[in-house]
Coordinates of C-alpha atoms in Angstrom, one line a residue:
Chain A
M6 CA 70.8 -193.4 -83.0
L7 CA 73.4 -194.0 -79.9
V8 CA 73.6 -190.5 -79.7
F9 CA 69.7 -190.5 -78.3
A10 CA 70.8 -192.8 -76.3
V11 CA 73.3 -191.4 -74.1
V12 CA 71.8 -188.0 -74.4
R13 CA 68.0 -189.0 -73.7
P14 CA 67.0 -185.3 -74.5
R15 CA 63.5 -185.7 -72.2
G16 CA 64.3 -188.3 -70.2
L17 CA 62.3 -191.0 -73.3
P18 CA 63.8 -194.1 -73.1
E19 CA 66.1 -195.1 -75.9
A20 CA 63.8 -197.9 -77.7
V21 CA 61.7 -194.5 -78.9
A22 CA 65.0 -194.0 -80.8
A23 CA 66.2 -197.2 -81.2
V24 CA 62.8 -198.6 -82.7
P25 CA 62.6 -196.1 -86.1
A26 CA 66.3 -196.0 -86.3
A27 CA 66.1 -200.2 -86.7
C28 CA 63.1 -199.7 -89.4
L29 CA 64.7 -197.2 -91.1
A30 CA 67.7 -199.3 -91.3
V31 CA 64.9 -202.0 -92.9
A32 CA 63.4 -199.4 -95.4
V33 CA 66.6 -197.4 -97.0
G34 CA 67.3 -201.4 -97.6
A35 CA 70.9 -201.7 -95.2
V36 CA 69.5 -204.6 -93.7
P37 CA 67.7 -206.7 -95.9
P38 CA 64.2 -208.0 -94.3
R39 CA 64.7 -211.6 -93.5
Q40 CA 68.2 -210.5 -92.2
A41 CA 66.6 -208.5 -90.0
W42 CA 63.9 -211.0 -89.1
E43 CA 67.0 -213.5 -88.3
Q44 CA 68.5 -211.1 -86.2
T45 CA 65.5 -210.3 -84.0
R46 CA 64.7 -214.5 -83.9
E47 CA 68.3 -215.1 -83.1
L48 CA 67.6 -212.5 -80.2
L49 CA 64.7 -212.9 -78.5
P50 CA 65.3 -216.0 -76.5
V51 CA 68.8 -213.8 -75.1
V52 CA 66.8 -210.9 -74.4
G53 CA 63.4 -213.1 -72.5
F54 CA 66.4 -214.9 -70.8
L55 CA 67.8 -211.1 -69.6
A56 CA 64.7 -210.1 -68.7
L57 CA 63.7 -213.3 -66.6
V58 CA 67.1 -212.7 -64.5
L59 CA 65.7 -209.0 -64.0
V60 CA 62.5 -209.9 -62.6
L61 CA 64.7 -212.5 -60.1
A62 CA 67.3 -210.4 -59.3
H63 CA 63.9 -207.4 -58.4
L64 CA 62.2 -210.3 -56.5
C65 CA 65.7 -210.7 -54.3
A66 CA 65.6 -207.0 -54.0
E67 CA 62.1 -207.3 -52.5
E68 CA 62.5 -210.0 -50.5
G69 CA 65.2 -208.0 -48.6
L70 CA 68.4 -210.2 -49.8
F71 CA 70.7 -207.3 -50.5
E72 CA 69.9 -205.6 -46.8
A73 CA 70.4 -209.2 -45.5
A74 CA 73.9 -209.4 -46.9
G75 CA 74.8 -205.6 -46.0
A76 CA 74.5 -206.6 -42.2
A77 CA 75.7 -209.9 -42.6
V78 CA 79.1 -208.3 -44.2
A79 CA 79.0 -205.0 -41.8
R80 CA 78.1 -207.8 -38.5
W81 CA 81.5 -209.6 -40.0
C82 CA 83.6 -206.8 -40.6
G83 CA 83.6 -205.8 -37.1
G84 CA 84.5 -202.1 -37.3
R85 CA 87.8 -203.2 -39.6
P86 CA 87.3 -201.4 -43.1
Q87 CA 89.7 -203.8 -44.4
R88 CA 87.6 -206.8 -43.8
L89 CA 84.3 -204.7 -44.7
L90 CA 86.2 -204.1 -48.3
A91 CA 86.6 -207.5 -48.6
G92 CA 83.1 -208.5 -47.3
V93 CA 82.1 -205.8 -50.3
F94 CA 83.7 -207.6 -52.6
S95 CA 82.1 -211.0 -51.7
V96 CA 78.8 -209.7 -52.1
A97 CA 79.4 -207.5 -55.5
A98 CA 81.5 -210.2 -57.2
A99 CA 78.3 -212.8 -56.5
V100 CA 75.4 -210.8 -56.8
T101 CA 77.1 -209.7 -60.2
A102 CA 77.7 -213.0 -61.0
V103 CA 74.4 -214.8 -60.2
L104 CA 72.1 -211.9 -60.9
S105 CA 73.8 -209.6 -63.3
L106 CA 75.5 -206.4 -63.7
D107 CA 72.1 -204.3 -63.4
A108 CA 71.4 -205.5 -59.9
T109 CA 74.6 -204.9 -58.6
V110 CA 74.8 -200.9 -60.1
V111 CA 71.1 -200.1 -59.0
L112 CA 69.6 -202.7 -56.8
L113 CA 73.6 -203.4 -54.8
T114 CA 75.0 -200.0 -54.9
P115 CA 72.6 -198.0 -52.9
V116 CA 73.0 -200.7 -49.9
V117 CA 77.1 -201.0 -49.7
F118 CA 76.4 -197.2 -49.4
A119 CA 74.3 -197.6 -46.1
T120 CA 76.2 -200.3 -44.5
A121 CA 79.8 -198.9 -44.8
A122 CA 77.8 -195.2 -43.1
R123 CA 76.4 -197.9 -40.3
A124 CA 79.6 -199.5 -40.1
G125 CA 81.0 -196.3 -39.4
A126 CA 83.2 -196.4 -42.5
R127 CA 84.1 -194.0 -45.7
A128 CA 82.1 -194.6 -47.9
R129 CA 84.2 -194.3 -51.1
P130 CA 86.3 -197.7 -51.5
H131 CA 83.2 -199.0 -50.8
V132 CA 81.1 -198.0 -53.2
Y133 CA 83.9 -198.1 -56.1
A134 CA 84.6 -201.1 -55.3
T135 CA 81.1 -202.1 -56.0
A136 CA 81.0 -199.7 -59.1
H137 CA 84.1 -201.8 -60.6
L138 CA 82.9 -205.4 -59.8
A139 CA 79.6 -204.6 -61.5
N140 CA 81.8 -204.2 -64.6
S141 CA 85.1 -207.1 -63.7
A142 CA 82.6 -209.5 -61.7
S143 CA 80.7 -210.1 -64.7
L144 CA 83.4 -212.8 -67.0
L145 CA 81.7 -215.7 -64.9
L146 CA 78.3 -216.4 -66.0
P147 CA 76.1 -216.1 -69.4
V148 CA 73.8 -214.1 -67.4
S149 CA 76.0 -212.1 -65.6
N150 CA 76.2 -209.2 -68.4
L151 CA 74.2 -208.9 -71.3
T152 CA 77.0 -209.2 -73.9
N153 CA 78.0 -212.6 -72.1
L154 CA 74.4 -213.7 -73.3
L155 CA 75.0 -212.7 -76.8
A156 CA 78.3 -213.6 -77.1
F157 CA 76.6 -217.3 -75.1
D158 CA 74.4 -217.6 -78.1
A159 CA 76.5 -217.1 -80.5
G160 CA 80.0 -218.9 -79.4
G161 CA 77.9 -221.6 -79.4
L162 CA 79.0 -222.5 -75.9
T163 CA 76.9 -224.5 -73.3
F164 CA 76.1 -222.9 -70.0
T165 CA 78.3 -224.7 -68.4
R166 CA 81.5 -224.6 -70.6
F167 CA 81.3 -220.8 -70.4
A168 CA 81.3 -221.1 -66.8
A169 CA 84.0 -223.5 -66.8
V170 CA 86.5 -221.7 -69.2
M171 CA 85.4 -218.2 -67.7
A172 CA 85.6 -219.4 -63.8
L173 CA 89.6 -218.2 -63.8
P174 CA 89.8 -215.5 -65.8
W175 CA 86.7 -214.0 -63.2
L176 CA 89.0 -214.6 -60.0
A177 CA 91.6 -213.5 -61.6
A178 CA 90.0 -210.4 -62.5
I179 CA 88.5 -210.0 -59.5
A180 CA 92.2 -210.2 -57.2
V181 CA 94.0 -208.2 -59.3
E182 CA 90.6 -205.3 -59.0
Y183 CA 91.0 -206.6 -54.7
A184 CA 94.5 -206.0 -54.5
A185 CA 94.6 -202.5 -56.2
F186 CA 91.9 -201.1 -54.4
R187 CA 94.1 -202.7 -50.6
A188 CA 96.9 -200.3 -52.6
F189 CA 95.0 -197.5 -53.8
F190 CA 92.7 -196.3 -50.8
R191 CA 95.5 -198.0 -47.7
A192 CA 94.7 -194.4 -46.2
D193 CA 90.8 -194.8 -45.9
L194 CA 90.9 -198.7 -45.1
A195 CA 94.2 -198.4 -42.5
V196 CA 91.6 -196.1 -40.2
P197 CA 89.2 -198.3 -37.9
A198 CA 85.4 -197.8 -37.9
A199 CA 84.4 -195.6 -34.5
S200 CA 80.9 -196.0 -34.4
G201 CA 78.6 -198.1 -32.3
T202 CA 78.2 -201.6 -33.2
P203 CA 75.4 -202.4 -36.4
G204 CA 72.7 -203.9 -35.2
K205 CA 71.4 -207.3 -35.7
G206 CA 69.8 -206.2 -39.2
P207 CA 67.2 -208.0 -41.5
D208 CA 67.1 -212.1 -41.0
V209 CA 68.6 -213.5 -44.5
P210 CA 65.2 -214.5 -46.6
L211 CA 66.0 -218.2 -46.5
F212 CA 63.7 -219.3 -48.8
T213 CA 64.9 -216.7 -51.4
L214 CA 68.2 -217.9 -51.0
V215 CA 67.6 -221.4 -51.9
V216 CA 65.6 -220.7 -54.5
L217 CA 68.2 -218.7 -55.8
A218 CA 70.5 -221.6 -55.3
L219 CA 68.5 -223.9 -57.0
T220 CA 67.9 -221.7 -60.0
L221 CA 71.6 -221.8 -60.5
A222 CA 71.5 -225.5 -60.0
G223 CA 69.2 -225.5 -62.4
F224 CA 71.6 -223.5 -65.1
A225 CA 73.5 -226.6 -65.2
V226 CA 71.4 -229.1 -65.0
T227 CA 69.3 -227.7 -68.1
S228 CA 72.3 -227.1 -69.9
L229 CA 73.7 -230.6 -69.1
A230 CA 70.4 -231.9 -70.2
G231 CA 70.6 -230.0 -73.3
L232 CA 67.9 -227.5 -72.7
E233 CA 67.7 -223.9 -72.3
P234 CA 69.0 -222.6 -69.0
A235 CA 66.2 -219.6 -69.7
W236 CA 64.2 -222.3 -68.7
A237 CA 65.9 -222.7 -65.2
A238 CA 65.3 -219.0 -64.6
L239 CA 61.4 -218.9 -65.2
G240 CA 61.2 -221.8 -62.5
G241 CA 62.8 -219.3 -60.4
V242 CA 60.7 -216.5 -61.0
L243 CA 57.6 -218.5 -60.9
V244 CA 58.2 -220.1 -57.6
L245 CA 59.6 -216.3 -56.2
G246 CA 57.4 -214.5 -57.4
G247 CA 54.1 -216.6 -57.3
R248 CA 54.8 -216.3 -53.5
A249 CA 55.5 -213.0 -53.8
L250 CA 52.0 -211.6 -55.8
L251 CA 49.7 -214.7 -52.8
R252 CA 50.9 -212.8 -50.3
R253 CA 50.5 -209.6 -52.3
R254 CA 53.5 -208.1 -52.1
T255 CA 53.7 -207.3 -55.4
A256 CA 51.4 -207.1 -58.3
P257 CA 51.6 -208.1 -62.0
R258 CA 52.5 -205.0 -63.6
E259 CA 55.6 -204.4 -61.0
L260 CA 56.8 -207.9 -62.4
I261 CA 56.4 -206.6 -66.0
G262 CA 58.1 -203.6 -64.8
A263 CA 60.7 -205.5 -63.5
A264 CA 61.7 -207.3 -66.9
S265 CA 62.1 -204.3 -68.0
P266 CA 60.3 -204.4 -71.6
L267 CA 61.7 -201.3 -73.1
F268 CA 64.9 -202.0 -72.6
C269 CA 64.8 -205.8 -74.2
L270 CA 62.9 -203.9 -77.0
F271 CA 65.8 -201.3 -77.7
V272 CA 68.0 -204.4 -77.4
L273 CA 66.5 -206.0 -80.2
A274 CA 66.4 -202.5 -82.5
L275 CA 70.1 -202.0 -82.0
G276 CA 70.9 -205.7 -83.1
I277 CA 69.6 -204.3 -86.3
V278 CA 71.1 -201.3 -86.6
V279 CA 74.3 -202.7 -85.8
K280 CA 74.1 -204.9 -88.0
G281 CA 73.4 -202.5 -90.8
V282 CA 76.5 -199.9 -89.7
V283 CA 78.6 -203.5 -89.1
D284 CA 77.2 -204.9 -93.0
H285 CA 78.2 -201.5 -94.7
G286 CA 81.6 -201.0 -93.7
L287 CA 82.1 -201.2 -89.7
G288 CA 82.8 -205.0 -90.4
T289 CA 85.6 -204.9 -92.6
G290 CA 87.2 -202.3 -90.9
L291 CA 87.1 -203.5 -87.9
G292 CA 88.0 -207.2 -89.0
R293 CA 91.7 -205.7 -90.4
L294 CA 92.4 -204.5 -87.1
L295 CA 91.7 -208.0 -85.0
P296 CA 94.2 -210.5 -85.2
D297 CA 93.0 -214.5 -86.5
G298 CA 93.8 -217.4 -84.1
D299 CA 93.6 -218.0 -80.3
S300 CA 97.7 -217.8 -79.5
L301 CA 97.8 -215.4 -76.4
P302 CA 98.9 -212.2 -78.7
A303 CA 95.9 -212.7 -80.6
L304 CA 94.0 -212.9 -78.2
L305 CA 95.1 -210.1 -76.3
G306 CA 94.9 -208.0 -79.5
V307 CA 91.1 -208.7 -79.7
A308 CA 90.5 -207.8 -75.8
A309 CA 92.4 -204.0 -76.3
V310 CA 90.3 -203.8 -79.2
A311 CA 87.5 -204.6 -77.6
A312 CA 88.0 -202.6 -74.4
V313 CA 89.4 -199.2 -77.0
L314 CA 85.5 -200.0 -78.7
A315 CA 83.4 -200.2 -75.8
N316 CA 84.8 -196.9 -74.3
V317 CA 84.0 -195.4 -77.5
I318 CA 80.6 -196.7 -78.1
N319 CA 79.2 -198.3 -75.0
N320 CA 80.0 -202.2 -74.7
L321 CA 76.4 -203.1 -76.1
P322 CA 76.7 -202.0 -80.2
A323 CA 80.5 -203.1 -79.2
V324 CA 80.1 -206.3 -78.4
L325 CA 77.6 -206.8 -81.6
A326 CA 79.4 -205.4 -83.6
L327 CA 82.3 -207.5 -82.7
L328 CA 80.5 -211.1 -82.5
P329 CA 80.0 -211.2 -86.2
L330 CA 83.8 -211.1 -87.1
T331 CA 85.0 -212.7 -84.2
A332 CA 82.5 -216.0 -83.8
P333 CA 83.7 -217.9 -86.9
G334 CA 86.9 -218.5 -85.1
G335 CA 85.6 -220.3 -82.0
P336 CA 85.0 -219.9 -78.8
G337 CA 88.6 -218.3 -77.9
P338 CA 88.3 -214.8 -79.9
V339 CA 84.3 -214.7 -78.1
L340 CA 85.2 -215.1 -75.0
A341 CA 88.6 -212.5 -75.4
V342 CA 86.0 -209.8 -76.6
L343 CA 84.4 -210.2 -73.8
L344 CA 86.9 -209.7 -71.8
G345 CA 87.1 -206.5 -73.5
V346 CA 83.9 -205.2 -73.7
N347 CA 83.4 -206.4 -69.8
L348 CA 86.6 -205.1 -68.3
G349 CA 87.2 -202.1 -70.3
P350 CA 84.6 -200.0 -69.2
N351 CA 86.1 -198.9 -65.5
L352 CA 88.2 -197.2 -67.4
T353 CA 85.6 -194.3 -67.0
Y354 CA 83.3 -194.2 -64.4
V355 CA 80.7 -193.5 -67.1
G356 CA 81.4 -196.6 -69.2
S357 CA 82.4 -194.9 -71.8
L358 CA 84.0 -192.1 -73.2
A359 CA 80.3 -191.3 -75.6
T360 CA 78.5 -190.5 -71.8
L361 CA 81.3 -189.6 -70.4
L362 CA 81.6 -186.5 -73.1
W363 CA 77.5 -185.7 -72.3
R364 CA 77.9 -185.8 -68.6
R365 CA 80.5 -183.2 -68.6
I366 CA 78.3 -181.3 -71.0
L367 CA 75.3 -181.4 -69.2
H368 CA 77.0 -180.5 -65.8
R369 CA 79.7 -178.8 -67.1
H370 CA 78.9 -176.1 -64.4
D371 CA 79.1 -178.5 -61.3
V372 CA 82.6 -179.2 -60.7
R373 CA 81.9 -180.4 -57.4
A374 CA 82.8 -183.8 -57.5
D375 CA 86.6 -185.5 -57.7
L376 CA 86.6 -188.4 -59.8
G377 CA 89.9 -188.2 -61.1
S378 CA 90.8 -190.7 -58.0
F379 CA 88.4 -192.9 -60.1
T380 CA 90.1 -192.6 -63.8
R381 CA 93.3 -192.7 -61.6
L382 CA 92.0 -196.5 -60.3
G383 CA 90.6 -197.2 -64.1
L384 CA 93.9 -196.1 -65.7
V385 CA 95.4 -198.8 -63.6
T386 CA 93.5 -202.0 -62.9
V387 CA 91.9 -202.1 -66.8
P388 CA 95.2 -202.8 -68.1
A389 CA 96.1 -205.3 -64.9
T390 CA 92.7 -207.0 -65.3
L391 CA 93.0 -207.4 -69.0
L392 CA 96.3 -209.0 -69.1
V393 CA 96.0 -211.5 -66.0
S394 CA 92.2 -212.6 -67.7
T395 CA 93.5 -212.9 -71.1
V396 CA 95.9 -215.1 -69.7
A397 CA 94.1 -217.2 -67.5
L398 CA 91.3 -217.5 -70.9
W399 CA 94.1 -218.6 -72.8
G400 CA 95.0 -221.3 -70.1
M401 CA 91.9 -222.4 -69.8
L402 CA 91.1 -222.9 -73.2
H403 CA 94.7 -224.4 -73.4
I404 CA 93.6 -227.0 -70.3
T405 CA 89.9 -227.8 -71.8
G406 CA 91.1 -228.2 -75.0
T407 CA 87.5 -226.0 -76.2
Chain B
M5 CA 87.9 -167.1 -33.6
S6 CA 87.6 -170.4 -33.5
V7 CA 88.4 -174.2 -33.3
V8 CA 87.4 -176.0 -36.0
V9 CA 87.4 -180.2 -35.6
W10 CA 87.4 -181.8 -38.8
I11 CA 85.1 -184.6 -38.5
T12 CA 85.5 -188.3 -40.5
E13 CA 84.6 -191.6 -40.6
G14 CA 87.0 -193.7 -37.9
T15 CA 88.9 -190.8 -37.2
W16 CA 87.1 -188.5 -35.2
P17 CA 86.8 -189.4 -31.6
A18 CA 90.4 -188.7 -31.5
C19 CA 90.0 -184.7 -33.1
V20 CA 87.0 -185.1 -30.4
A21 CA 89.8 -185.2 -27.5
A22 CA 92.0 -183.6 -28.8
A23 CA 89.2 -179.9 -28.6
R24 CA 88.3 -181.1 -25.5
V25 CA 92.0 -180.8 -24.4
H26 CA 93.2 -178.2 -26.1
A27 CA 90.3 -175.6 -27.3
A28 CA 90.0 -172.6 -24.2
R29 CA 86.9 -172.2 -22.5
E30 CA 85.4 -168.9 -25.2
Q31 CA 86.8 -170.8 -28.1
E32 CA 83.8 -171.2 -30.4
I33 CA 84.6 -174.9 -31.3
V34 CA 83.1 -175.5 -35.0
L35 CA 82.4 -179.5 -35.9
L36 CA 83.4 -180.1 -39.7
Y37 CA 82.1 -182.5 -42.1
V38 CA 82.6 -182.9 -46.0
H39 CA 80.2 -184.7 -47.8
D40 CA 82.2 -186.9 -50.4
D41 CA 80.5 -186.1 -53.3
G42 CA 82.3 -188.1 -55.7
V43 CA 80.6 -191.7 -54.1
A44 CA 77.2 -190.3 -55.2
E45 CA 78.5 -189.1 -58.6
S46 CA 80.4 -192.4 -58.9
A47 CA 76.7 -194.1 -58.6
H48 CA 74.9 -191.7 -61.2
G49 CA 77.7 -192.7 -63.8
A50 CA 77.5 -196.6 -63.1
F51 CA 73.6 -196.1 -64.0
A52 CA 74.8 -193.7 -66.6
G53 CA 76.6 -196.3 -67.7
L54 CA 74.3 -199.0 -68.3
L55 CA 72.6 -198.2 -72.1
G56 CA 69.3 -198.6 -72.9
R57 CA 67.7 -199.4 -69.4
G58 CA 66.1 -195.7 -69.2
R59 CA 62.7 -195.4 -68.1
P60 CA 59.7 -192.3 -69.0
R61 CA 59.7 -189.5 -66.4
G62 CA 56.9 -190.2 -63.8
H63 CA 57.0 -193.7 -63.5
R64 CA 60.6 -194.2 -61.9
P65 CA 60.3 -195.7 -58.5
P66 CA 62.2 -193.8 -55.3
Q67 CA 64.6 -197.5 -55.5
G68 CA 64.8 -200.6 -57.3
W69 CA 65.1 -200.5 -61.7
G70 CA 64.8 -197.2 -63.1
S71 CA 66.4 -195.8 -60.4
D72 CA 69.3 -193.8 -60.4
P73 CA 71.4 -195.3 -57.4
G74 CA 72.7 -192.2 -57.2
H75 CA 70.2 -190.5 -56.1
R76 CA 69.0 -192.9 -52.9
I77 CA 73.0 -192.4 -51.5
E78 CA 72.8 -188.6 -52.0
E79 CA 69.0 -189.6 -49.4
L80 CA 71.2 -191.9 -47.3
G81 CA 74.1 -189.6 -47.2
E82 CA 73.0 -186.0 -45.5
P83 CA 70.9 -188.5 -42.0
A84 CA 74.7 -190.5 -41.9
A85 CA 76.8 -187.0 -41.5
R86 CA 73.9 -185.7 -39.6
R87 CA 74.2 -188.4 -37.1
L88 CA 78.3 -188.6 -36.7
L89 CA 78.3 -185.3 -36.0
A90 CA 75.7 -185.0 -33.5
E91 CA 77.2 -188.3 -32.2
A92 CA 80.4 -186.0 -32.1
A93 CA 78.5 -183.1 -30.3
R94 CA 77.1 -185.7 -27.5
R95 CA 81.1 -187.0 -26.8
L96 CA 82.2 -183.0 -26.8
G97 CA 80.8 -181.7 -24.1
R98 CA 79.9 -178.5 -24.6
P99 CA 78.1 -176.3 -27.8
A100 CA 79.3 -176.2 -31.3
Q101 CA 78.7 -175.2 -34.1
A102 CA 77.6 -178.1 -36.8
L103 CA 78.5 -178.0 -40.4
L104 CA 77.9 -179.6 -42.8
A105 CA 79.7 -178.8 -46.5
H106 CA 79.7 -180.8 -49.7
G107 CA 82.0 -181.2 -52.4
R108 CA 86.2 -181.7 -52.8
T109 CA 86.5 -182.7 -48.9
E110 CA 90.3 -181.2 -48.8
R111 CA 89.1 -177.8 -50.2
E112 CA 86.1 -177.1 -48.9
V113 CA 87.8 -177.9 -45.3
V114 CA 90.6 -176.0 -46.3
Q115 CA 88.7 -173.2 -47.1
A116 CA 86.4 -173.8 -43.9
A117 CA 89.6 -173.4 -41.5
T118 CA 90.7 -169.6 -43.4
G119 CA 90.4 -167.6 -40.3
A120 CA 90.0 -170.2 -37.7
E121 CA 93.3 -170.1 -34.9
L122 CA 92.8 -174.6 -35.1
L123 CA 92.4 -176.4 -37.2
V124 CA 92.1 -180.4 -35.3
C125 CA 92.2 -183.1 -37.8
A126 CA 93.7 -187.3 -37.3
R127 CA 96.3 -188.7 -39.1
D128 CA 95.1 -191.5 -41.4
G129 CA 97.2 -193.5 -43.7
D130 CA 99.1 -197.0 -42.8
L131 CA 98.3 -196.5 -38.5
S132 CA 100.6 -199.9 -38.0
R133 CA 104.0 -197.5 -39.1
A134 CA 105.1 -194.1 -38.0
G135 CA 105.8 -193.4 -41.1
P136 CA 106.5 -192.4 -43.9
H137 CA 103.1 -192.6 -46.4
S138 CA 101.4 -191.5 -42.9
L139 CA 98.1 -189.0 -44.1
G140 CA 95.7 -189.9 -46.9
P141 CA 95.9 -187.5 -50.2
A142 CA 93.3 -185.5 -48.4
T143 CA 94.6 -185.4 -45.2
R144 CA 98.1 -184.1 -46.8
F145 CA 96.3 -181.3 -48.9
V146 CA 94.9 -180.6 -46.1
V147 CA 98.0 -180.2 -43.7
D148 CA 100.0 -178.5 -46.7
H149 CA 97.5 -176.0 -47.5
A150 CA 95.7 -174.9 -44.2
P151 CA 95.6 -171.1 -43.8
C152 CA 96.1 -171.8 -39.7
P153 CA 97.6 -173.9 -37.5
V154 CA 96.8 -177.5 -37.3
L155 CA 96.5 -179.5 -34.8
L156 CA 97.3 -183.8 -36.2
V157 CA 96.3 -186.4 -33.8
W158 CA 97.1 -189.9 -33.5
P159 CA 93.1 -191.5 -34.3
A160 CA 94.4 -194.0 -31.1
G161 CA 97.4 -194.0 -29.0
P162 CA 100.2 -194.0 -31.3
D163 CA 101.4 -198.4 -31.3
H164 CA 104.8 -197.5 -32.7
E165 CA 107.4 -196.5 -29.8
S166 CA 110.2 -194.4 -30.7
P167 CA 111.4 -192.2 -34.6
P168 CA 113.5 -195.4 -36.0
P169 CA 117.7 -194.8 -36.0
P170 CA 119.0 -192.2 -38.3
P171 CA 120.2 -193.2 -42.0
S172 CA 124.5 -194.2 -41.5
G173 CA 126.7 -193.8 -44.6
P174 CA 128.0 -190.5 -46.0
G175 CA 127.2 -187.4 -44.6
H176 CA 125.5 -188.6 -41.9
R177 CA 127.6 -189.4 -38.3
R178 CA 127.0 -191.5 -35.6

């Protein structure tokens, strides 16, 4: 099934293989129907929350929020590529944290490229930064990454507690990335941009920005009130989506498409398949590798195992496999798993060796693009961000007594 | 025989200005820009790394969910490069051939300079100091492997004053 998801023959959606694989796992008794149902019932609210955040990001893009952010960064940088990089870091970190890494990869990356081109700067550092931050800046909130949503559910943390503990590791990872990028691309960043001053650009969609801020505040309020934070996301989607529908800027069909129903189905099916694999051997094998407790060396060990596993099989199956093993140890090991699976994928530009190998096979005659620099950058930043963020996590766990 | 002027973001005005001064009237001028394919490929890769987000073919919008951001970057890159070349040609003020190449930047530049009389490029790297590390990796490769004479210019006038004093110590006399 994983091979299918990576290869995607004839461009078929991954759910086409994942759903029959999940049915097979139940049919052959690898996962008893009752457990499969429980797993699905546990994952359903998580997946629903994810779908709402994806729709929210789609609505923000439709209202021109990303273009406006790009234009604001271009104006602010005033032809200085180092400032442009700082601006790109800020926007990419904020978009990833609030609207998920999917929004950064799919919706923000082209805007960053256009912004660099318009500012007359070399695009490579800025586009690479967006790709890196989609992973490194996805530590802050449960909504930033699907891996977080899965763990947030399993780790018994509230939304605000998750954010409070992860704020320092998030900042630490971004700071390490920024220092690495400044050093790695010093030649590209030293040359002042030459071409003309960027125009005024699109207006900031104020209404969208306010609704987004209120949604964010809603996450904290609902969480403190003991409600599901997904309700806040639903509120944001209803306001922005209702407005867009009334103004005929979008159609219900488009909003359903933005919720990615096939992706949601894929995650549910993946949950069952991974449960089957973990219960039949992988769990014991991984359990031997994972250190116990939440001392600093133990957390570093857990993060390292998670990063390696994410690089071998991709971070979604990795987190599904590791969560049941680490959840009994409390929030510390669970959050260390997240550091590993979220930061680890920066090692290769496609997030995992499985995907990398397949792309190599697919493009074996096409060696035009040189991505050696991306890999070298990953070799520097992944161990450094893992180390610094895990130390920060360990510190925060001690301070907050979690 | 021609003069190849390597046009990159940031440094191109200095290269064009140098070509105006150093290219003889009868020499043909080639303005060369190389697309960095690694940029779009990194976006393709980031999208491929998002497991499970694939959509059926035929339902992919040009932008937004389900569309590969790498394709959008390829679409945006071509006109941006053409604009840069047009601006350089305008600034040059004499007929020139515009050449748009794809691939590994440094190798494409070396290949385009084969048979040329002169290659004009700019130093990048840290501009606040004369050196060392005065060249970025691509420029370093081009200077090392260029098959023709190279004219290396400052992007804007050098803001250092004189070369640093020679090192003192054993083996050096003051």
